[in-house]
Amino acid sequence: MRHRHGEFHRLSRIGWLRAAVLGANDGIVSTASLLVGVASAARAEPGDIMIAGVAGLVAGAMSMAAGEYVSVRSQADSEEAELAMESRELQDDPDGEHRELAEIYVRRGLDRELAQRVATELMAHDALEAHARDELGLSVTLAARPLQAAAASAISFASGAILPIIAAGLSSRSLVTPITIGVSLLALGILGAISARMAGAPIGRSVARVLFWGALAMGITAGVGRLFGVAA
C-alpha cells in the first residue's frame, strides 16, 4: 500500500490569523483600559462606565474594520498593479521574460539548461502565474484579501471587547477596576497561548508579551483616569 505524505503548513492562516489576533487583542486592551480609566475617576457612575465600554466596542470595531480594509486594499492594489505590469511585459517581450525567469532558477541552484527547460514548461502552463510567484513573490495563499481582513478585525475586536464589558457590568462599583483588569489579563493570556499554538510560536513568550503590554496599557489609563477624576 502507498502511504500519502501529508504536510501541514500554517502559511494559509497568516492573513486572517494576524487580523483576528490583532483585533481581539485590541478589543480587550482598549476596552478594558477605557473601562478602568473611567472607573478610576472619582465621580464615575456605573452607567457611565457601561456607556463608555459599549461606545468603545462599537467605535473600535468600526475603526479596526475600516483601517484593516484600507491597509489591505492598498496592498491588493499594489499587487494588482504589479501583475498588470508583468502581463504587459509578457506580451511585449516574452523572450526577455523567459530569460529573466530562467536566470532566477539559475540563481536558485539549477544548471542553465535545466533552468531553461523549467522556465519553458512553466511559462507554457501559465506564464503570469510563474512570474508572479517566482519573480514577484506573490501567491494565492498569501494574496491580500481586504474584506476578509476587515471582517475578521471587526468581529474579533467585538469578541474581545465584550469580555471586559461583561466583567465590569457584573462587578460592584468598588470592584470594577480589579475585576476588569483580572478578567482582561486572563483573556489576554489565553489569547496569546491560542495564537502562539496556531502559529507554531513559543507559547510562554507570546503570553508574557501580551500580558506585559496589556497590564501596562490598563495601568497607565487607570492612572490618567484617577488623575483627571481628582482634578475635576
Short mmCIF file of the C-alpha atoms (twelve columns), coordinates in Angstrom:
data_MODEL
# 
_entry.id   MODEL 
# 
loop_
_atom_site.group_PDB 
_atom_site.id 
_atom_site.type_symbol 
_atom_site.label_atom_id 
_atom_site.label_alt_id 
_atom_site.label_comp_id 
_atom_site.label_asym_id 
_atom_site.label_seq_id 
_atom_site.Cartn_x 
_atom_site.Cartn_y 
_atom_site.Cartn_z 
_atom_site.pdbx_PDB_model_num 
ATOM 1   C CA . MET A 1   0.000   0.000  0.000   1 
ATOM 2   C CA . ARG A 2   1.141   3.510  -0.727  1 
ATOM 3   C CA . HIS A 3   1.214   5.936  2.140   1 
ATOM 4   C CA . ARG A 4   0.426   9.513  1.265   1 
ATOM 5   C CA . HIS A 5   2.870   12.046 2.576   1 
ATOM 6   C CA . GLY A 6   0.762   14.676 4.316   1 
ATOM 7   C CA . GLU A 7   2.221   18.014 5.321   1 
ATOM 8   C CA . PHE A 8   0.613   20.698 7.416   1 
ATOM 9   C CA . HIS A 9   1.599   24.308 6.879   1 
ATOM 10  C CA . ARG A 10  0.367   27.403 8.659   1 
ATOM 11  C CA . LEU A 11  1.036   29.955 5.913   1 
ATOM 12  C CA . SER A 12  -2.581  29.860 4.720   1 
ATOM 13  C CA . ARG A 13  -3.592  31.233 8.116   1 
ATOM 14  C CA . ILE A 14  -1.323  34.258 8.108   1 
ATOM 15  C CA . GLY A 15  -3.768  36.826 6.728   1 
ATOM 16  C CA . TRP A 16  -6.845  36.105 8.806   1 
ATOM 17  C CA . LEU A 17  -4.888  34.964 11.877  1 
ATOM 18  C CA . ARG A 18  -2.956  38.231 12.064  1 
ATOM 19  C CA . ALA A 19  -6.124  40.299 11.698  1 
ATOM 20  C CA . ALA A 20  -8.109  38.179 14.161  1 
ATOM 21  C CA . VAL A 21  -5.425  38.145 16.852  1 
ATOM 22  C CA . LEU A 22  -4.747  41.870 16.451  1 
ATOM 23  C CA . GLY A 23  -8.461  42.645 16.623  1 
ATOM 24  C CA . ALA A 24  -9.174  40.532 19.696  1 
ATOM 25  C CA . ASN A 25  -6.090  41.807 21.500  1 
ATOM 26  C CA . ASP A 26  -7.008  45.427 20.767  1 
ATOM 27  C CA . GLY A 27  -10.607 44.792 21.756  1 
ATOM 28  C CA . ILE A 28  -9.612  43.501 25.171  1 
ATOM 29  C CA . VAL A 29  -6.861  46.017 25.883  1 
ATOM 30  C CA . SER A 30  -8.520  49.188 24.602  1 
ATOM 31  C CA . THR A 31  -11.959 48.466 26.051  1 
ATOM 32  C CA . ALA A 32  -10.602 47.297 29.394  1 
ATOM 33  C CA . SER A 33  -8.335  50.337 29.555  1 
ATOM 34  C CA . LEU A 34  -11.268 52.613 28.753  1 
ATOM 35  C CA . LEU A 35  -13.447 50.986 31.423  1 
ATOM 36  C CA . VAL A 36  -10.687 51.111 34.017  1 
ATOM 37  C CA . GLY A 37  -9.872  54.720 33.164  1 
ATOM 38  C CA . VAL A 38  -13.493 55.821 33.548  1 
ATOM 39  C CA . ALA A 39  -13.984 53.696 36.683  1 
ATOM 40  C CA . SER A 40  -10.888 55.250 38.263  1 
ATOM 41  C CA . ALA A 41  -12.443 58.692 38.069  1 
ATOM 42  C CA . ALA A 42  -13.895 59.502 41.476  1 
ATOM 43  C CA . ARG A 43  -17.323 60.639 40.236  1 
ATOM 44  C CA . ALA A 44  -17.958 57.978 37.582  1 
ATOM 45  C CA . GLU A 45  -21.250 56.143 37.989  1 
ATOM 46  C CA . PRO A 46  -21.839 52.508 36.902  1 
ATOM 47  C CA . GLY A 47  -23.995 53.714 33.997  1 
ATOM 48  C CA . ASP A 48  -21.204 55.994 32.793  1 
ATOM 49  C CA . ILE A 49  -18.766 53.090 32.854  1 
ATOM 50  C CA . MET A 50  -21.027 50.821 30.792  1 
ATOM 51  C CA . ILE A 51  -21.842 53.539 28.250  1 
ATOM 52  C CA . ALA A 52  -18.137 54.173 27.778  1 
ATOM 53  C CA . GLY A 53  -17.487 50.452 27.315  1 
ATOM 54  C CA . VAL A 54  -20.226 49.914 24.727  1 
ATOM 55  C CA . ALA A 55  -19.255 53.070 22.841  1 
ATOM 56  C CA . GLY A 56  -15.647 51.900 22.848  1 
ATOM 57  C CA . LEU A 57  -16.691 48.492 21.468  1 
ATOM 58  C CA . VAL A 58  -18.685 49.942 18.573  1 
ATOM 59  C CA . ALA A 59  -16.183 52.652 17.703  1 
ATOM 60  C CA . GLY A 60  -13.239 50.307 17.995  1 
ATOM 61  C CA . ALA A 61  -14.786 47.571 15.842  1 
ATOM 62  C CA . MET A 62  -15.654 50.046 13.097  1 
ATOM 63  C CA . SER A 63  -12.235 51.670 13.299  1 
ATOM 64  C CA . MET A 64  -10.448 48.321 13.112  1 
ATOM 65  C CA . ALA A 65  -12.526 47.206 10.135  1 
ATOM 66  C CA . ALA A 66  -12.009 50.459 8.244   1 
ATOM 67  C CA . GLY A 67  -8.300  50.629 8.993   1 
ATOM 68  C CA . GLU A 68  -7.685  46.995 8.082   1 
ATOM 69  C CA . TYR A 69  -9.670  47.294 4.864   1 
ATOM 70  C CA . VAL A 70  -7.826  50.431 3.725   1 
ATOM 71  C CA . SER A 71  -4.453  48.914 4.583   1 
ATOM 72  C CA . VAL A 72  -5.027  45.557 2.912   1 
ATOM 73  C CA . ARG A 73  -6.828  47.178 -0.036  1 
ATOM 74  C CA . SER A 74  -3.711  49.267 -0.646  1 
ATOM 75  C CA . GLN A 75  -1.632  46.099 -0.602  1 
ATOM 76  C CA . ALA A 76  -4.052  44.428 -3.026  1 
ATOM 77  C CA . ASP A 77  -3.909  47.446 -5.339  1 
ATOM 78  C CA . SER A 78  -0.118  47.242 -5.390  1 
ATOM 79  C CA . GLU A 79  -0.236  43.535 -6.174  1 
ATOM 80  C CA . GLU A 80  -2.745  44.097 -8.998  1 
ATOM 81  C CA . ALA A 81  -0.599  46.866 -10.462 1 
ATOM 82  C CA . GLU A 82  2.483   44.647 -10.404 1 
ATOM 83  C CA . LEU A 83  0.580   41.811 -12.088 1 
ATOM 84  C CA . ALA A 84  -0.768  44.174 -14.770 1 
ATOM 85  C CA . MET A 85  2.762   45.419 -15.483 1 
ATOM 86  C CA . GLU A 86  4.089   41.863 -15.651 1 
ATOM 87  C CA . SER A 87  1.286   40.874 -18.013 1 
ATOM 88  C CA . ARG A 88  2.199   43.712 -20.377 1 
ATOM 89  C CA . GLU A 89  5.871   42.748 -20.270 1 
ATOM 90  C CA . LEU A 90  4.982   39.148 -21.132 1 
ATOM 91  C CA . GLN A 91  3.064   40.353 -24.185 1 
ATOM 92  C CA . ASP A 92  5.716   42.848 -25.316 1 
ATOM 93  C CA . ASP A 93  8.849   40.773 -24.681 1 
ATOM 94  C CA . PRO A 94  8.123   37.082 -24.000 1 
ATOM 95  C CA . ASP A 95  11.683  36.014 -24.839 1 
ATOM 96  C CA . GLY A 96  13.160  38.509 -22.417 1 
ATOM 97  C CA . GLU A 97  10.763  37.390 -19.706 1 
ATOM 98  C CA . HIS A 98  11.722  33.777 -20.394 1 
ATOM 99  C CA . ARG A 99  15.401  34.617 -19.945 1 
ATOM 100 C CA . GLU A 100 14.600  36.516 -16.762 1 
ATOM 101 C CA . LEU A 101 12.713  33.565 -15.296 1 
ATOM 102 C CA . ALA A 102 15.453  31.140 -16.276 1 
ATOM 103 C CA . GLU A 103 18.056  33.347 -14.557 1 
ATOM 104 C CA . ILE A 104 16.006  33.218 -11.350 1 
ATOM 105 C CA . TYR A 105 16.183  29.416 -11.399 1 
ATOM 106 C CA . VAL A 106 19.910  29.507 -12.140 1 
ATOM 107 C CA . ARG A 107 20.466  31.704 -9.080  1 
ATOM 108 C CA . ARG A 108 18.471  29.191 -7.045  1 
ATOM 109 C CA . GLY A 109 20.834  26.382 -7.986  1 
ATOM 110 C CA . LEU A 110 19.672  24.815 -11.249 1 
ATOM 111 C CA . ASP A 111 22.105  24.411 -14.123 1 
ATOM 112 C CA . ARG A 112 21.368  26.687 -17.058 1 
ATOM 113 C CA . GLU A 113 19.990  24.001 -19.365 1 
ATOM 114 C CA . LEU A 114 17.570  22.700 -16.772 1 
ATOM 115 C CA . ALA A 115 16.591  26.238 -15.790 1 
ATOM 116 C CA . GLN A 116 15.748  26.968 -19.429 1 
ATOM 117 C CA . ARG A 117 13.554  23.866 -19.647 1 
ATOM 118 C CA . VAL A 118 11.788  24.648 -16.355 1 
ATOM 119 C CA . ALA A 119 11.099  28.217 -17.468 1 
ATOM 120 C CA . THR A 120 9.743   26.971 -20.795 1 
ATOM 121 C CA . GLU A 121 7.436   24.415 -19.177 1 
ATOM 122 C CA . LEU A 122 6.102   26.790 -16.528 1 
ATOM 123 C CA . MET A 123 5.505   29.623 -18.976 1 
ATOM 124 C CA . ALA A 124 3.698   27.249 -21.318 1 
ATOM 125 C CA . HIS A 125 1.417   26.257 -18.460 1 
ATOM 126 C CA . ASP A 126 0.765   29.757 -17.018 1 
ATOM 127 C CA . ALA A 127 3.358   32.426 -17.719 1 
ATOM 128 C CA . LEU A 128 1.826   35.100 -15.490 1 
ATOM 129 C CA . GLU A 129 1.474   32.744 -12.540 1 
ATOM 130 C CA . ALA A 130 5.101   31.612 -12.885 1 
ATOM 131 C CA . HIS A 131 6.407   35.183 -12.929 1 
ATOM 132 C CA . ALA A 132 4.065   36.300 -10.146 1 
ATOM 133 C CA . ARG A 133 5.273   33.509 -7.901  1 
ATOM 134 C CA . ASP A 134 8.981   33.342 -8.725  1 
ATOM 135 C CA . GLU A 135 9.790   36.905 -9.798  1 
ATOM 136 C CA . LEU A 136 7.361   38.983 -7.715  1 
ATOM 137 C CA . GLY A 137 6.922   36.635 -4.751  1 
ATOM 138 C CA . LEU A 138 3.115   36.651 -4.996  1 
ATOM 139 C CA . SER A 139 0.929   33.618 -4.401  1 
ATOM 140 C CA . VAL A 140 -2.731  32.756 -3.963  1 
ATOM 141 C CA . THR A 141 -2.115  31.643 -0.367  1 
ATOM 142 C CA . LEU A 142 -0.632  34.968 0.708   1 
ATOM 143 C CA . ALA A 143 -2.726  37.230 -1.516  1 
ATOM 144 C CA . ALA A 144 -4.255  40.298 0.121   1 
ATOM 145 C CA . ARG A 145 -7.975  39.886 0.933   1 
ATOM 146 C CA . PRO A 146 -9.343  43.246 2.171   1 
ATOM 147 C CA . LEU A 147 -12.912 42.222 3.012   1 
ATOM 148 C CA . GLN A 148 -11.800 39.082 4.818   1 
ATOM 149 C CA . ALA A 149 -9.276  41.024 6.859   1 
ATOM 150 C CA . ALA A 150 -11.770 43.792 7.684   1 
ATOM 151 C CA . ALA A 151 -14.480 41.350 8.783   1 
ATOM 152 C CA . ALA A 152 -12.028 39.349 10.880  1 
ATOM 153 C CA . SER A 153 -10.778 42.518 12.578  1 
ATOM 154 C CA . ALA A 154 -14.260 43.844 13.402  1 
ATOM 155 C CA . ILE A 155 -15.617 40.531 14.678  1 
ATOM 156 C CA . SER A 156 -12.525 39.698 16.698  1 
ATOM 157 C CA . PHE A 157 -12.375 43.208 18.203  1 
ATOM 158 C CA . ALA A 158 -16.001 42.981 19.311  1 
ATOM 159 C CA . SER A 159 -15.453 39.459 20.670  1 
ATOM 160 C CA . GLY A 160 -12.507 40.662 22.716  1 
ATOM 161 C CA . ALA A 161 -14.167 43.893 23.841  1 
ATOM 162 C CA . ILE A 162 -17.290 42.172 25.176  1 
ATOM 163 C CA . LEU A 163 -15.298 40.324 27.855  1 
ATOM 164 C CA . PRO A 164 -14.216 43.341 29.954  1 
ATOM 165 C CA . ILE A 165 -17.671 44.905 29.448  1 
ATOM 166 C CA . ILE A 166 -19.352 41.821 30.910  1 
ATOM 167 C CA . ALA A 167 -16.832 41.739 33.751  1 
ATOM 168 C CA . ALA A 168 -17.456 45.409 34.562  1 
ATOM 169 C CA . GLY A 169 -21.225 45.005 34.305  1 
ATOM 170 C CA . LEU A 170 -21.288 42.115 36.774  1 
ATOM 171 C CA . SER A 171 -18.985 43.828 39.289  1 
ATOM 172 C CA . SER A 172 -19.894 46.118 42.133  1 
ATOM 173 C CA . ARG A 173 -18.727 49.736 41.798  1 
ATOM 174 C CA . SER A 174 -15.896 49.232 44.259  1 
ATOM 175 C CA . LEU A 175 -14.558 46.145 42.433  1 
ATOM 176 C CA . VAL A 176 -14.939 47.226 38.815  1 
ATOM 177 C CA . THR A 177 -11.277 48.073 38.352  1 
ATOM 178 C CA . PRO A 178 -9.608  44.942 39.828  1 
ATOM 179 C CA . ILE A 179 -12.146 42.515 38.338  1 
ATOM 180 C CA . THR A 180 -11.989 44.102 34.890  1 
ATOM 181 C CA . ILE A 181 -8.201  44.032 34.937  1 
ATOM 182 C CA . GLY A 182 -8.101  40.438 36.172  1 
ATOM 183 C CA . VAL A 183 -10.570 39.121 33.603  1 
ATOM 184 C CA . SER A 184 -8.872  41.054 30.816  1 
ATOM 185 C CA . LEU A 185 -5.414  39.764 31.679  1 
ATOM 186 C CA . LEU A 186 -6.746  36.211 31.856  1 
ATOM 187 C CA . ALA A 187 -8.363  36.607 28.435  1 
ATOM 188 C CA . LEU A 188 -5.165  38.111 27.021  1 
ATOM 189 C CA . GLY A 189 -3.130  35.207 28.351  1 
ATOM 190 C CA . ILE A 190 -5.493  32.664 26.792  1 
ATOM 191 C CA . LEU A 191 -5.493  34.572 23.502  1 
ATOM 192 C CA . GLY A 192 -1.715  34.713 23.469  1 
ATOM 193 C CA . ALA A 193 -1.459  30.981 24.100  1 
ATOM 194 C CA . ILE A 194 -4.003  30.102 21.393  1 
ATOM 195 C CA . SER A 195 -2.426  32.365 18.775  1 
ATOM 196 C CA . ALA A 196 1.053   31.047 19.568  1 
ATOM 197 C CA . ARG A 197 -0.184  27.466 19.331  1 
ATOM 198 C CA . MET A 198 -1.837  28.082 15.965  1 
ATOM 199 C CA . ALA A 199 1.196   29.900 14.597  1 
ATOM 200 C CA . GLY A 200 3.692   27.374 15.958  1 
ATOM 201 C CA . ALA A 201 5.464   30.019 18.074  1 
ATOM 202 C CA . PRO A 202 6.739   29.683 21.685  1 
ATOM 203 C CA . ILE A 203 3.691   29.913 23.955  1 
ATOM 204 C CA . GLY A 204 5.424   31.318 27.036  1 
ATOM 205 C CA . ARG A 205 6.989   34.217 25.186  1 
ATOM 206 C CA . SER A 206 3.731   35.111 23.435  1 
ATOM 207 C CA . VAL A 207 1.719   35.039 26.673  1 
ATOM 208 C CA . ALA A 208 4.302   37.125 28.538  1 
ATOM 209 C CA . ARG A 209 4.341   39.710 25.757  1 
ATOM 210 C CA . VAL A 210 0.580   40.267 25.636  1 
ATOM 211 C CA . LEU A 211 0.275   40.305 29.437  1 
ATOM 212 C CA . PHE A 212 3.026   42.880 29.828  1 
ATOM 213 C CA . TRP A 213 1.646   45.325 27.266  1 
ATOM 214 C CA . GLY A 214 -1.941  44.783 28.360  1 
ATOM 215 C CA . ALA A 215 -1.139  45.446 32.006  1 
ATOM 216 C CA . LEU A 216 0.926   48.485 31.081  1 
ATOM 217 C CA . ALA A 217 -1.894  49.979 28.983  1 
ATOM 218 C CA . MET A 218 -4.515  49.427 31.675  1 
ATOM 219 C CA . GLY A 219 -2.234  50.716 34.422  1 
ATOM 220 C CA . ILE A 220 -1.428  53.941 32.593  1 
ATOM 221 C CA . THR A 221 -5.076  54.541 31.689  1 
ATOM 222 C CA . ALA A 222 -6.181  53.932 35.266  1 
ATOM 223 C CA . GLY A 223 -3.619  56.458 36.456  1 
ATOM 224 C CA . VAL A 224 -4.786  59.041 33.938  1 
ATOM 225 C CA . GLY A 225 -8.424  58.454 34.886  1 
ATOM 226 C CA . ARG A 226 -7.706  58.850 38.561  1 
ATOM 227 C CA . LEU A 227 -5.621  61.975 37.959  1 
ATOM 228 C CA . PHE A 228 -8.265  63.712 35.860  1 
ATOM 229 C CA . GLY A 229 -11.067 62.481 38.120  1 
ATOM 230 C CA . VAL A 230 -9.462  64.104 41.149  1 
ATOM 231 C CA . ALA A 231 -8.686  67.267 39.197  1 
ATOM 232 C CA . ALA A 232 -12.288 67.520 38.008  1 
# 
